[in-house]
Amino acid sequence: MFIKKDGKVIGQIDNIQTFLEQTGYSREEIAIVFSEKELKEMTEAYIYNFYPQVKQASDIADKNYYEMLLKAKGATNLEADIVARAERFFGGESLESIISDVADTEKEAYEQLLKVAIRVKWVQDCKAELKAAIAEEREPNFPDYPL
């Protein structure tokens, strides 16, 4: 990470506390600027902490299976329906409420597809925050994991 004071880069460091102790600067006097690589690594670590690769792979399999199942039962515009339901979730509605209009025989499929959509949207929101942090030269403020 890099340190800025008065808008100028004054050094690259590994540990902020050590830097402050060695220089006598206060935390308020400096700005921490992360390299793009550090920010990308931070983002990846944050995402994988909540949504590990094994779960991502499982979600792909679940998505394929449940989409096939619902389409075989006659579901139309399934992708648009799931996206609309995911938007309702991010608008504050509960999963139970969002799928309350779904037939009991299809609830599990809709719930799984909705959870996949929610996790994928969360990953996209994390990536958007990464881009903003890089552009604004600041530490990312990632969204909370929604599930």
CSV table of C-alpha atoms in Angstrom, one decimal:
chain,number,residue,atom,x,y,z
A,1,MET,CA,0.0,0.0,0.0
A,2,PHE,CA,1.0,3.6,-0.6
A,3,ILE,CA,0.9,6.5,1.8
A,4,LYS,CA,-0.2,10.0,0.7
A,5,LYS,CA,0.3,13.2,2.7
A,6,ASP,CA,-0.9,16.5,1.4
A,7,GLY,CA,-1.9,14.8,-1.9
A,8,LYS,CA,1.6,13.4,-2.6
A,9,VAL,CA,2.7,9.8,-2.4
A,10,ILE,CA,5.4,9.7,0.3
A,11,GLY,CA,6.1,6.0,0.5
A,12,GLN,CA,5.1,2.4,0.1
A,13,ILE,CA,4.6,0.4,3.3
A,14,ASP,CA,3.5,-3.1,4.5
A,15,ASN,CA,2.2,-2.1,7.9
A,16,ILE,CA,0.3,1.1,8.7
A,17,GLN,CA,0.9,0.9,12.5
A,18,THR,CA,4.7,0.5,12.1
A,19,PHE,CA,4.7,3.4,9.7
A,20,LEU,CA,2.9,5.6,12.1
A,21,GLU,CA,5.1,4.7,15.0
A,22,GLN,CA,8.3,5.2,12.9
A,23,THR,CA,7.3,8.6,11.4
A,24,GLY,CA,5.2,10.1,14.2
A,25,TYR,CA,2.4,10.9,11.8
A,26,SER,CA,-1.2,10.5,13.1
A,27,ARG,CA,-3.7,8.4,11.1
A,28,GLU,CA,-5.6,11.6,10.3
A,29,GLU,CA,-2.6,13.2,8.6
A,30,ILE,CA,-2.2,10.6,5.9
A,31,ALA,CA,-4.2,8.7,3.3
A,32,ILE,CA,-3.7,5.0,2.6
A,33,VAL,CA,-3.8,4.2,-1.1
A,34,PHE,CA,-3.8,0.6,-2.2
A,35,SER,CA,-2.3,-0.6,-5.4
A,36,GLU,CA,-4.8,-2.0,-7.9
A,37,LYS,CA,-3.3,-5.4,-7.4
A,38,GLU,CA,-3.8,-5.1,-3.6
A,39,LEU,CA,-7.4,-4.0,-4.1
A,40,LYS,CA,-8.1,-6.9,-6.5
A,41,GLU,CA,-6.6,-9.4,-4.0
A,42,MET,CA,-8.7,-7.8,-1.2
A,43,THR,CA,-11.8,-8.2,-3.2
A,44,GLU,CA,-11.1,-11.8,-4.2
A,45,ALA,CA,-10.4,-12.7,-0.5
A,46,TYR,CA,-13.6,-10.9,0.6
A,47,ILE,CA,-15.7,-12.7,-1.9
A,48,TYR,CA,-14.2,-16.1,-1.4
A,49,ASN,CA,-14.6,-15.8,2.4
A,50,PHE,CA,-18.4,-15.7,2.0
A,51,TYR,CA,-18.8,-17.4,-1.3
A,52,PRO,CA,-16.0,-20.0,-1.8
A,53,GLN,CA,-15.2,-21.6,-5.2
A,54,VAL,CA,-16.8,-24.9,-4.2
A,55,LYS,CA,-20.1,-23.1,-3.4
A,56,GLN,CA,-19.9,-21.2,-6.7
A,57,ALA,CA,-19.4,-24.5,-8.6
A,58,SER,CA,-22.4,-26.0,-6.7
A,59,ASP,CA,-24.5,-23.0,-7.6
A,60,ILE,CA,-23.7,-23.5,-11.3
A,61,ALA,CA,-24.9,-27.1,-11.1
A,62,ASP,CA,-28.0,-26.1,-9.1
A,63,LYS,CA,-28.8,-23.4,-11.5
A,64,ASN,CA,-28.6,-25.7,-14.5
A,65,TYR,CA,-30.6,-28.4,-12.9
A,66,TYR,CA,-33.4,-26.2,-11.5
A,67,GLU,CA,-33.7,-24.2,-14.7
A,68,MET,CA,-34.0,-27.4,-16.7
A,69,LEU,CA,-36.6,-28.8,-14.3
A,70,LEU,CA,-38.8,-25.7,-14.3
A,71,LYS,CA,-38.6,-25.2,-18.0
A,72,ALA,CA,-39.6,-28.9,-18.5
A,73,LYS,CA,-42.6,-28.1,-16.3
A,74,GLY,CA,-43.5,-25.3,-18.6
A,75,ALA,CA,-42.0,-22.2,-17.0
A,76,THR,CA,-41.6,-19.3,-19.4
A,77,ASN,CA,-39.5,-16.1,-19.0
A,78,LEU,CA,-37.8,-17.9,-16.1
A,79,GLU,CA,-34.6,-15.7,-16.1
A,80,ALA,CA,-36.7,-12.5,-16.1
A,81,ASP,CA,-38.8,-13.8,-13.3
A,82,ILE,CA,-35.8,-14.7,-11.1
A,83,VAL,CA,-34.1,-11.4,-11.8
A,84,ALA,CA,-37.3,-9.5,-10.8
A,85,ARG,CA,-37.6,-11.6,-7.6
A,86,ALA,CA,-33.9,-11.0,-6.8
A,87,GLU,CA,-34.5,-7.2,-7.1
A,88,ARG,CA,-37.4,-7.5,-4.6
A,89,PHE,CA,-35.0,-9.2,-2.2
A,90,PHE,CA,-32.5,-6.4,-2.5
A,91,GLY,CA,-35.4,-4.0,-2.0
A,92,GLY,CA,-35.9,-5.5,1.5
A,93,GLU,CA,-38.4,-8.3,0.9
A,94,SER,CA,-37.8,-11.7,2.5
A,95,LEU,CA,-37.1,-14.9,0.5
A,96,GLU,CA,-40.3,-16.5,2.0
A,97,SER,CA,-42.4,-13.6,0.9
A,98,ILE,CA,-40.9,-13.4,-2.6
A,99,ILE,CA,-41.6,-17.1,-3.3
A,100,SER,CA,-45.0,-17.2,-1.5
A,101,ASP,CA,-46.9,-17.2,-4.9
A,102,VAL,CA,-44.9,-20.3,-6.2
A,103,ALA,CA,-46.5,-23.7,-6.1
A,104,ASP,CA,-45.2,-25.9,-3.3
A,105,THR,CA,-43.9,-28.4,-5.8
A,106,GLU,CA,-41.7,-25.7,-7.3
A,107,LYS,CA,-40.7,-23.7,-4.2
A,108,GLU,CA,-37.3,-25.5,-3.7
A,109,ALA,CA,-36.3,-24.8,-7.3
A,110,TYR,CA,-37.3,-21.2,-7.2
A,111,GLU,CA,-35.6,-20.7,-3.8
A,112,GLN,CA,-32.3,-22.2,-5.1
A,113,LEU,CA,-32.4,-20.1,-8.3
A,114,LEU,CA,-33.2,-17.0,-6.3
A,115,LYS,CA,-30.3,-17.6,-3.9
A,116,VAL,CA,-27.9,-18.1,-6.8
A,117,ALA,CA,-29.1,-14.9,-8.4
A,118,ILE,CA,-28.7,-13.0,-5.0
A,119,ARG,CA,-25.1,-14.3,-4.6
A,120,VAL,CA,-24.2,-13.5,-8.2
A,121,LYS,CA,-25.6,-9.9,-7.8
A,122,TRP,CA,-23.6,-9.5,-4.5
A,123,VAL,CA,-20.4,-10.6,-6.3
A,124,GLN,CA,-21.2,-8.0,-9.1
A,125,ASP,CA,-21.8,-5.3,-6.4
A,126,CYS,CA,-18.4,-6.2,-4.8
A,127,LYS,CA,-16.7,-5.8,-8.2
A,128,ALA,CA,-18.4,-2.5,-8.8
A,129,GLU,CA,-17.1,-1.3,-5.4
A,130,LEU,CA,-13.6,-2.4,-6.4
A,131,LYS,CA,-13.8,-0.3,-9.5
A,132,ALA,CA,-15.0,2.7,-7.5
A,133,ALA,CA,-12.2,2.2,-4.9
A,134,ILE,CA,-9.6,2.1,-7.6
A,135,ALA,CA,-11.0,5.2,-9.3
A,136,GLU,CA,-11.2,7.1,-6.0
A,137,GLU,CA,-7.9,5.8,-4.6
A,138,ARG,CA,-9.5,4.5,-1.4
A,139,GLU,CA,-10.1,1.3,0.5
A,140,PRO,CA,-13.2,-0.6,-0.7
A,141,ASN,CA,-16.3,-0.6,1.4
A,142,PHE,CA,-17.8,-3.9,0.3
A,143,PRO,CA,-21.5,-4.7,0.7
A,144,ASP,CA,-22.5,-7.2,3.4
A,145,TYR,CA,-23.1,-10.7,2.4
A,146,PRO,CA,-26.9,-10.9,1.9
A,147,LEU,CA,-27.7,-14.5,2.8
